[in-house]
Short mmCIF file of N, CA and C in Angstrom, two decimals:
data_model
loop_
_atom_site.label_atom_id
_atom_site.label_comp_id
_atom_site.label_asym_id
_atom_site.label_seq_id
_atom_site.Cartn_x
_atom_site.Cartn_y
_atom_site.Cartn_z
N MET A 1 18.45 3.60 12.34
CA MET A 1 17.16 4.15 11.93
C MET A 1 16.89 5.41 12.74
N ASN A 2 17.25 6.52 12.19
CA ASN A 2 17.03 7.80 12.85
C ASN A 2 15.88 8.54 12.16
N ASN A 3 15.14 9.30 12.94
CA ASN A 3 14.18 10.25 12.39
C ASN A 3 13.32 9.68 11.27
N VAL A 4 12.53 8.67 11.57
CA VAL A 4 11.63 8.08 10.59
C VAL A 4 10.30 8.81 10.66
N GLU A 5 9.78 9.20 9.49
CA GLU A 5 8.51 9.92 9.45
C GLU A 5 7.67 9.46 8.27
N ILE A 6 6.37 9.59 8.43
CA ILE A 6 5.42 9.30 7.36
C ILE A 6 4.84 10.62 6.90
N THR A 7 4.95 10.89 5.60
CA THR A 7 4.45 12.14 5.03
C THR A 7 3.64 11.84 3.78
N ARG A 8 2.78 12.77 3.41
CA ARG A 8 2.03 12.62 2.16
C ARG A 8 3.00 12.68 0.99
N ALA A 9 2.77 11.85 0.00
CA ALA A 9 3.62 11.83 -1.19
C ALA A 9 3.35 13.07 -2.04
N GLY A 10 4.36 13.47 -2.79
CA GLY A 10 4.24 14.58 -3.72
C GLY A 10 4.96 14.24 -5.02
N LEU A 11 4.79 15.06 -6.01
CA LEU A 11 5.43 14.81 -7.32
C LEU A 11 6.94 14.60 -7.22
N PRO A 12 7.66 15.37 -6.40
CA PRO A 12 9.11 15.15 -6.32
C PRO A 12 9.50 13.75 -5.80
N ASP A 13 8.56 13.07 -5.15
CA ASP A 13 8.83 11.74 -4.59
C ASP A 13 8.70 10.61 -5.61
N ILE A 14 8.03 10.88 -6.72
CA ILE A 14 7.67 9.81 -7.66
C ILE A 14 8.88 9.05 -8.20
N SER A 15 9.94 9.73 -8.55
CA SER A 15 11.08 9.01 -9.15
C SER A 15 11.67 8.00 -8.17
N ARG A 16 11.80 8.36 -6.89
CA ARG A 16 12.33 7.42 -5.89
C ARG A 16 11.34 6.29 -5.64
N ILE A 17 10.06 6.59 -5.62
CA ILE A 17 9.04 5.56 -5.44
C ILE A 17 9.09 4.54 -6.58
N VAL A 18 9.25 5.03 -7.80
CA VAL A 18 9.35 4.14 -8.98
C VAL A 18 10.61 3.29 -8.86
N GLU A 19 11.70 3.87 -8.40
CA GLU A 19 12.94 3.11 -8.22
C GLU A 19 12.74 1.97 -7.22
N ILE A 20 12.10 2.27 -6.09
CA ILE A 20 11.82 1.23 -5.09
C ILE A 20 10.92 0.15 -5.70
N GLU A 21 9.88 0.57 -6.37
CA GLU A 21 8.94 -0.36 -7.01
C GLU A 21 9.65 -1.29 -7.98
N ASN A 22 10.50 -0.72 -8.82
CA ASN A 22 11.22 -1.53 -9.82
C ASN A 22 12.18 -2.52 -9.17
N ASN A 23 12.76 -2.15 -8.03
CA ASN A 23 13.69 -3.04 -7.34
C ASN A 23 13.01 -4.16 -6.58
N LEU A 24 11.74 -3.97 -6.20
CA LEU A 24 11.10 -4.93 -5.31
C LEU A 24 10.06 -5.85 -5.95
N PHE A 25 9.46 -5.44 -7.05
CA PHE A 25 8.33 -6.21 -7.56
C PHE A 25 8.58 -6.77 -8.95
N PRO A 26 8.13 -8.01 -9.19
CA PRO A 26 8.32 -8.64 -10.50
C PRO A 26 7.43 -8.02 -11.58
N ASP A 27 6.39 -7.34 -11.17
CA ASP A 27 5.41 -6.75 -12.09
C ASP A 27 5.17 -5.31 -11.66
N PRO A 28 6.20 -4.44 -11.75
CA PRO A 28 6.11 -3.11 -11.14
C PRO A 28 5.16 -2.16 -11.87
N TRP A 29 4.60 -1.26 -11.07
CA TRP A 29 3.84 -0.15 -11.65
C TRP A 29 4.83 0.76 -12.36
N ASN A 30 4.35 1.46 -13.40
CA ASN A 30 5.21 2.43 -14.08
C ASN A 30 5.00 3.82 -13.47
N GLU A 31 5.81 4.76 -13.91
CA GLU A 31 5.75 6.11 -13.36
C GLU A 31 4.38 6.74 -13.53
N GLN A 32 3.75 6.52 -14.68
CA GLN A 32 2.44 7.13 -14.93
C GLN A 32 1.39 6.61 -13.96
N ALA A 33 1.48 5.34 -13.60
CA ALA A 33 0.53 4.78 -12.64
C ALA A 33 0.63 5.52 -11.30
N PHE A 34 1.85 5.78 -10.85
CA PHE A 34 2.03 6.50 -9.58
C PHE A 34 1.57 7.95 -9.70
N ARG A 35 1.83 8.56 -10.86
CA ARG A 35 1.35 9.94 -11.07
C ARG A 35 -0.18 9.98 -11.03
N ASP A 36 -0.82 8.98 -11.64
CA ASP A 36 -2.29 8.91 -11.63
C ASP A 36 -2.82 8.75 -10.21
N VAL A 37 -2.18 7.86 -9.43
CA VAL A 37 -2.61 7.66 -8.05
C VAL A 37 -2.44 8.95 -7.26
N LEU A 38 -1.35 9.63 -7.46
CA LEU A 38 -1.13 10.90 -6.76
C LEU A 38 -2.20 11.92 -7.14
N PHE A 39 -2.58 11.95 -8.40
CA PHE A 39 -3.60 12.89 -8.86
C PHE A 39 -4.98 12.56 -8.27
N TYR A 40 -5.37 11.30 -8.35
CA TYR A 40 -6.72 10.89 -7.93
C TYR A 40 -6.85 10.61 -6.43
N TYR A 41 -5.76 10.18 -5.80
CA TYR A 41 -5.83 9.75 -4.40
C TYR A 41 -4.72 10.37 -3.56
N SER A 42 -4.50 11.67 -3.70
CA SER A 42 -3.40 12.32 -2.99
C SER A 42 -3.53 12.23 -1.47
N ASN A 43 -4.75 12.13 -0.95
CA ASN A 43 -4.95 12.03 0.49
C ASN A 43 -4.59 10.66 1.04
N THR A 44 -4.43 9.67 0.16
CA THR A 44 -4.14 8.32 0.61
C THR A 44 -2.90 7.78 -0.11
N PHE A 45 -1.87 8.59 -0.15
CA PHE A 45 -0.58 8.20 -0.74
C PHE A 45 0.49 8.78 0.18
N PHE A 46 1.21 7.89 0.86
CA PHE A 46 2.18 8.31 1.86
C PHE A 46 3.56 7.73 1.57
N THR A 47 4.57 8.47 1.99
CA THR A 47 5.95 7.97 1.93
C THR A 47 6.44 7.74 3.35
N LEU A 48 7.39 6.83 3.46
CA LEU A 48 8.10 6.57 4.69
C LEU A 48 9.52 7.07 4.48
N LYS A 49 9.93 8.02 5.31
CA LYS A 49 11.26 8.62 5.13
C LYS A 49 12.11 8.39 6.36
N SER A 50 13.37 8.07 6.12
CA SER A 50 14.37 7.96 7.18
C SER A 50 15.44 8.99 6.89
N ASP A 51 15.60 9.92 7.79
CA ASP A 51 16.54 11.02 7.60
C ASP A 51 16.33 11.71 6.25
N GLY A 52 15.07 11.85 5.85
CA GLY A 52 14.72 12.55 4.62
C GLY A 52 14.72 11.70 3.36
N ASP A 53 15.25 10.48 3.43
CA ASP A 53 15.28 9.59 2.25
C ASP A 53 14.07 8.67 2.26
N ILE A 54 13.43 8.53 1.12
CA ILE A 54 12.27 7.64 1.02
C ILE A 54 12.74 6.20 1.07
N VAL A 55 12.20 5.45 2.04
CA VAL A 55 12.54 4.03 2.20
C VAL A 55 11.31 3.14 2.10
N GLY A 56 10.16 3.76 1.84
CA GLY A 56 8.92 2.99 1.68
C GLY A 56 7.79 3.90 1.28
N PHE A 57 6.67 3.27 0.94
CA PHE A 57 5.48 4.04 0.56
C PHE A 57 4.24 3.15 0.64
N ILE A 58 3.09 3.80 0.64
CA ILE A 58 1.81 3.10 0.60
C ILE A 58 0.85 3.95 -0.22
N THR A 59 0.07 3.28 -1.06
CA THR A 59 -0.95 3.96 -1.86
C THR A 59 -2.28 3.25 -1.65
N ALA A 60 -3.34 4.02 -1.69
CA ALA A 60 -4.66 3.43 -1.50
C ALA A 60 -5.72 4.38 -2.05
N GLY A 61 -6.94 3.89 -2.04
CA GLY A 61 -8.08 4.71 -2.44
C GLY A 61 -9.26 4.37 -1.55
N ILE A 62 -10.26 5.22 -1.59
CA ILE A 62 -11.51 4.96 -0.88
C ILE A 62 -12.54 4.55 -1.94
N GLU A 63 -13.19 3.44 -1.71
CA GLU A 63 -14.17 2.94 -2.67
C GLU A 63 -15.55 2.90 -2.04
N ASP A 64 -16.55 3.23 -2.83
CA ASP A 64 -17.93 3.29 -2.37
C ASP A 64 -18.77 2.35 -3.22
N THR A 65 -19.29 1.31 -2.60
CA THR A 65 -20.12 0.34 -3.32
C THR A 65 -21.59 0.75 -3.32
N SER A 66 -21.91 1.87 -2.73
CA SER A 66 -23.24 2.41 -2.47
C SER A 66 -23.89 1.70 -1.29
N GLU A 67 -23.30 0.60 -0.84
CA GLU A 67 -23.76 -0.07 0.38
C GLU A 67 -22.75 0.10 1.51
N VAL A 68 -21.48 0.15 1.12
CA VAL A 68 -20.42 0.27 2.12
C VAL A 68 -19.26 1.07 1.53
N LEU A 69 -18.63 1.84 2.41
CA LEU A 69 -17.43 2.59 2.04
C LEU A 69 -16.24 1.84 2.65
N TYR A 70 -15.22 1.57 1.83
CA TYR A 70 -14.05 0.87 2.35
C TYR A 70 -12.79 1.39 1.69
N GLY A 71 -11.68 1.19 2.38
CA GLY A 71 -10.39 1.55 1.84
C GLY A 71 -9.82 0.40 1.05
N HIS A 72 -9.05 0.73 0.02
CA HIS A 72 -8.43 -0.30 -0.82
C HIS A 72 -6.94 -0.01 -0.91
N ILE A 73 -6.15 -0.81 -0.21
CA ILE A 73 -4.69 -0.70 -0.27
C ILE A 73 -4.27 -1.19 -1.65
N MET A 74 -3.60 -0.34 -2.41
CA MET A 74 -3.21 -0.70 -3.77
C MET A 74 -1.74 -1.11 -3.87
N ASN A 75 -0.89 -0.53 -3.02
CA ASN A 75 0.54 -0.80 -3.14
C ASN A 75 1.21 -0.45 -1.83
N LEU A 76 2.09 -1.32 -1.37
CA LEU A 76 2.85 -1.09 -0.15
C LEU A 76 4.25 -1.64 -0.36
N ALA A 77 5.25 -0.86 -0.02
CA ALA A 77 6.63 -1.32 -0.15
C ALA A 77 7.50 -0.68 0.91
N VAL A 78 8.42 -1.48 1.45
CA VAL A 78 9.47 -1.00 2.34
C VAL A 78 10.75 -1.65 1.85
N VAL A 79 11.79 -0.85 1.66
CA VAL A 79 13.06 -1.41 1.16
C VAL A 79 13.58 -2.45 2.16
N PRO A 80 14.26 -3.49 1.67
CA PRO A 80 14.65 -4.62 2.53
C PRO A 80 15.40 -4.24 3.80
N GLU A 81 16.30 -3.29 3.73
CA GLU A 81 17.09 -2.96 4.92
C GLU A 81 16.28 -2.26 6.02
N TYR A 82 15.03 -1.89 5.73
CA TYR A 82 14.16 -1.27 6.73
C TYR A 82 12.99 -2.17 7.12
N ARG A 83 13.03 -3.42 6.70
CA ARG A 83 11.97 -4.36 7.06
C ARG A 83 12.23 -4.94 8.45
N LYS A 84 11.19 -5.55 8.99
CA LYS A 84 11.25 -6.21 10.31
C LYS A 84 11.51 -5.20 11.43
N MET A 85 11.12 -3.94 11.21
CA MET A 85 11.28 -2.89 12.22
C MET A 85 9.93 -2.29 12.61
N GLY A 86 8.85 -2.85 12.07
CA GLY A 86 7.52 -2.33 12.37
C GLY A 86 7.10 -1.17 11.49
N LEU A 87 7.91 -0.84 10.48
CA LEU A 87 7.61 0.33 9.65
C LEU A 87 6.47 0.09 8.67
N GLY A 88 6.40 -1.12 8.12
CA GLY A 88 5.27 -1.46 7.26
C GLY A 88 3.97 -1.39 8.04
N GLY A 89 4.01 -1.86 9.27
CA GLY A 89 2.83 -1.77 10.14
C GLY A 89 2.45 -0.33 10.43
N ARG A 90 3.45 0.53 10.60
CA ARG A 90 3.16 1.95 10.82
C ARG A 90 2.52 2.58 9.59
N LEU A 91 2.99 2.21 8.39
CA LEU A 91 2.36 2.72 7.17
C LEU A 91 0.90 2.24 7.08
N MET A 92 0.68 0.97 7.38
CA MET A 92 -0.69 0.43 7.33
C MET A 92 -1.58 1.13 8.37
N GLN A 93 -1.06 1.32 9.57
CA GLN A 93 -1.82 2.00 10.62
C GLN A 93 -2.19 3.42 10.19
N ARG A 94 -1.24 4.12 9.58
CA ARG A 94 -1.52 5.49 9.13
C ARG A 94 -2.62 5.49 8.07
N MET A 95 -2.55 4.52 7.15
CA MET A 95 -3.56 4.45 6.10
C MET A 95 -4.93 4.08 6.67
N GLU A 96 -4.95 3.11 7.59
CA GLU A 96 -6.23 2.72 8.19
C GLU A 96 -6.85 3.89 8.94
N TYR A 97 -6.03 4.71 9.58
CA TYR A 97 -6.54 5.91 10.23
C TYR A 97 -7.23 6.82 9.20
N GLU A 98 -6.58 7.00 8.07
CA GLU A 98 -7.15 7.83 7.00
C GLU A 98 -8.49 7.25 6.53
N PHE A 99 -8.54 5.93 6.40
CA PHE A 99 -9.78 5.27 5.99
C PHE A 99 -10.90 5.55 7.00
N ILE A 100 -10.59 5.37 8.28
CA ILE A 100 -11.60 5.56 9.33
C ILE A 100 -12.10 6.99 9.34
N VAL A 101 -11.18 7.96 9.24
CA VAL A 101 -11.57 9.37 9.21
C VAL A 101 -12.48 9.65 8.01
N SER A 102 -12.27 8.93 6.91
CA SER A 102 -13.09 9.11 5.71
C SER A 102 -14.43 8.39 5.80
N GLY A 103 -14.65 7.65 6.87
CA GLY A 103 -15.92 6.95 7.06
C GLY A 103 -15.93 5.52 6.55
N ALA A 104 -14.76 4.99 6.20
CA ALA A 104 -14.71 3.61 5.70
C ALA A 104 -14.99 2.63 6.83
N GLU A 105 -15.62 1.51 6.49
CA GLU A 105 -15.94 0.48 7.46
C GLU A 105 -14.92 -0.64 7.47
N GLY A 106 -14.02 -0.63 6.49
CA GLY A 106 -13.03 -1.69 6.42
C GLY A 106 -11.95 -1.35 5.41
N SER A 107 -11.02 -2.30 5.26
CA SER A 107 -9.90 -2.14 4.34
C SER A 107 -9.70 -3.45 3.58
N GLN A 108 -9.41 -3.33 2.30
CA GLN A 108 -9.19 -4.50 1.45
C GLN A 108 -7.86 -4.37 0.74
N LEU A 109 -7.27 -5.51 0.39
CA LEU A 109 -6.05 -5.54 -0.40
C LEU A 109 -5.94 -6.87 -1.12
N GLU A 110 -5.07 -6.90 -2.12
CA GLU A 110 -4.76 -8.13 -2.83
C GLU A 110 -3.27 -8.39 -2.68
N VAL A 111 -2.91 -9.66 -2.58
CA VAL A 111 -1.51 -10.05 -2.43
C VAL A 111 -1.29 -11.34 -3.20
N ARG A 112 -0.11 -11.48 -3.79
CA ARG A 112 0.21 -12.69 -4.54
C ARG A 112 0.10 -13.93 -3.66
N VAL A 113 -0.49 -15.01 -4.18
CA VAL A 113 -0.59 -16.24 -3.39
C VAL A 113 0.78 -16.76 -2.99
N SER A 114 1.81 -16.45 -3.78
CA SER A 114 3.16 -16.92 -3.50
C SER A 114 3.88 -16.08 -2.45
N ASN A 115 3.30 -14.97 -2.03
CA ASN A 115 3.97 -14.05 -1.11
C ASN A 115 3.55 -14.36 0.34
N GLY A 116 4.05 -15.47 0.84
CA GLY A 116 3.70 -15.91 2.18
C GLY A 116 4.08 -14.93 3.27
N ASP A 117 5.22 -14.25 3.11
CA ASP A 117 5.63 -13.27 4.13
C ASP A 117 4.61 -12.13 4.22
N ALA A 118 4.15 -11.64 3.08
CA ALA A 118 3.17 -10.55 3.08
C ALA A 118 1.83 -11.02 3.65
N ILE A 119 1.41 -12.23 3.28
CA ILE A 119 0.15 -12.77 3.81
C ILE A 119 0.22 -12.87 5.33
N SER A 120 1.33 -13.36 5.86
CA SER A 120 1.51 -13.45 7.32
C SER A 120 1.50 -12.06 7.96
N PHE A 121 2.17 -11.11 7.32
CA PHE A 121 2.21 -9.73 7.80
C PHE A 121 0.80 -9.16 7.91
N TYR A 122 0.00 -9.32 6.86
CA TYR A 122 -1.36 -8.78 6.88
C TYR A 122 -2.23 -9.48 7.91
N LYS A 123 -2.06 -10.79 8.08
CA LYS A 123 -2.83 -11.52 9.09
C LYS A 123 -2.51 -10.99 10.49
N LYS A 124 -1.24 -10.69 10.76
CA LYS A 124 -0.86 -10.13 12.05
C LYS A 124 -1.53 -8.78 12.29
N LEU A 125 -1.84 -8.07 11.22
CA LEU A 125 -2.50 -6.77 11.33
C LEU A 125 -4.02 -6.88 11.38
N GLY A 126 -4.53 -8.12 11.37
CA GLY A 126 -5.97 -8.32 11.50
C GLY A 126 -6.72 -8.56 10.22
N TYR A 127 -6.02 -8.76 9.12
CA TYR A 127 -6.67 -9.04 7.84
C TYR A 127 -6.95 -10.53 7.72
N SER A 128 -8.05 -10.86 7.05
CA SER A 128 -8.44 -12.25 6.83
C SER A 128 -8.61 -12.49 5.34
N GLN A 129 -8.30 -13.72 4.92
CA GLN A 129 -8.50 -14.09 3.52
C GLN A 129 -9.99 -14.20 3.23
N VAL A 130 -10.42 -13.54 2.16
CA VAL A 130 -11.82 -13.57 1.76
C VAL A 130 -12.00 -14.55 0.60
N MET A 131 -11.09 -14.47 -0.36
CA MET A 131 -11.18 -15.34 -1.54
C MET A 131 -9.87 -15.28 -2.32
N VAL A 132 -9.75 -16.16 -3.30
CA VAL A 132 -8.63 -16.14 -4.22
C VAL A 132 -9.15 -15.69 -5.57
N ILE A 133 -8.44 -14.75 -6.19
CA ILE A 133 -8.81 -14.23 -7.51
C ILE A 133 -7.86 -14.86 -8.53
N GLY A 134 -8.40 -15.69 -9.40
CA GLY A 134 -7.59 -16.38 -10.39
C GLY A 134 -7.01 -15.45 -11.44
N GLY A 135 -5.73 -15.64 -11.76
CA GLY A 135 -5.08 -14.89 -12.83
C GLY A 135 -5.04 -13.40 -12.64
N TYR A 136 -4.99 -12.93 -11.42
CA TYR A 136 -5.06 -11.50 -11.13
C TYR A 136 -3.87 -10.71 -11.66
N TYR A 137 -2.68 -11.28 -11.56
CA TYR A 137 -1.47 -10.56 -11.96
C TYR A 137 -1.13 -10.83 -13.43
N ASN A 138 -0.34 -9.93 -14.01
CA ASN A 138 0.00 -10.02 -15.44
C ASN A 138 0.63 -11.35 -15.83
N ASN A 139 1.36 -11.96 -14.91
CA ASN A 139 2.00 -13.24 -15.22
C ASN A 139 1.06 -14.42 -14.99
N GLY A 140 -0.21 -14.13 -14.67
CA GLY A 140 -1.20 -15.18 -14.48
C GLY A 140 -1.33 -15.68 -13.05
N GLU A 141 -0.47 -15.19 -12.15
CA GLU A 141 -0.54 -15.64 -10.76
C GLU A 141 -1.84 -15.18 -10.10
N ASP A 142 -2.34 -16.02 -9.21
CA ASP A 142 -3.55 -15.70 -8.45
C ASP A 142 -3.23 -14.72 -7.34
N ALA A 143 -4.26 -14.03 -6.88
CA ALA A 143 -4.13 -13.11 -5.74
C ALA A 143 -5.04 -13.58 -4.62
N VAL A 144 -4.60 -13.36 -3.40
CA VAL A 144 -5.44 -13.55 -2.23
C VAL A 144 -6.08 -12.19 -1.91
N LEU A 145 -7.40 -12.14 -1.87
CA LEU A 145 -8.11 -10.93 -1.47
C LEU A 145 -8.28 -11.00 0.05
N MET A 146 -7.77 -9.97 0.74
CA MET A 146 -7.84 -9.93 2.19
C MET A 146 -8.63 -8.70 2.63
N MET A 147 -9.29 -8.83 3.78
CA MET A 147 -10.16 -7.75 4.26
C MET A 147 -10.01 -7.61 5.77
N LYS A 148 -10.14 -6.40 6.24
CA LYS A 148 -10.18 -6.11 7.67
C LYS A 148 -11.32 -5.14 7.90
N TRP A 149 -12.21 -5.47 8.82
CA TRP A 149 -13.32 -4.58 9.16
C TRP A 149 -12.96 -3.80 10.41
N PHE A 150 -13.33 -2.53 10.43
CA PHE A 150 -13.00 -1.69 11.58
C PHE A 150 -14.10 -1.73 12.62
#
């Protein structure tokens, strides 16, 4: 693992991001979804690069309920050969920094109830389960809604 860096995503990155997404998730986002996120949330879309190659990414948005401003992690992925190195945590830390700079009071995300590794990962980062959302995913699987307050 040489020269790992986190950079803002750009249009040239989308094809590799879609490739990673398709390889890792049973219900992947399509290319247009990533293009939309890049258009609407370019300040909160980052890639993880090792020697210039994209090996992970994170997407998020800032949401305003009129009572509270919070960040919403929408998608996070690190290719398997780069896991267990703290890189997912670095992506989350970078995003949380962006949230705090934007005035957010916390961060929220959803994760499949069956994804125990991800739930444990988020708990280690200080996230707590708030509730379960029934039938959240296209295949009918429930999601765990997790939150971290800053």
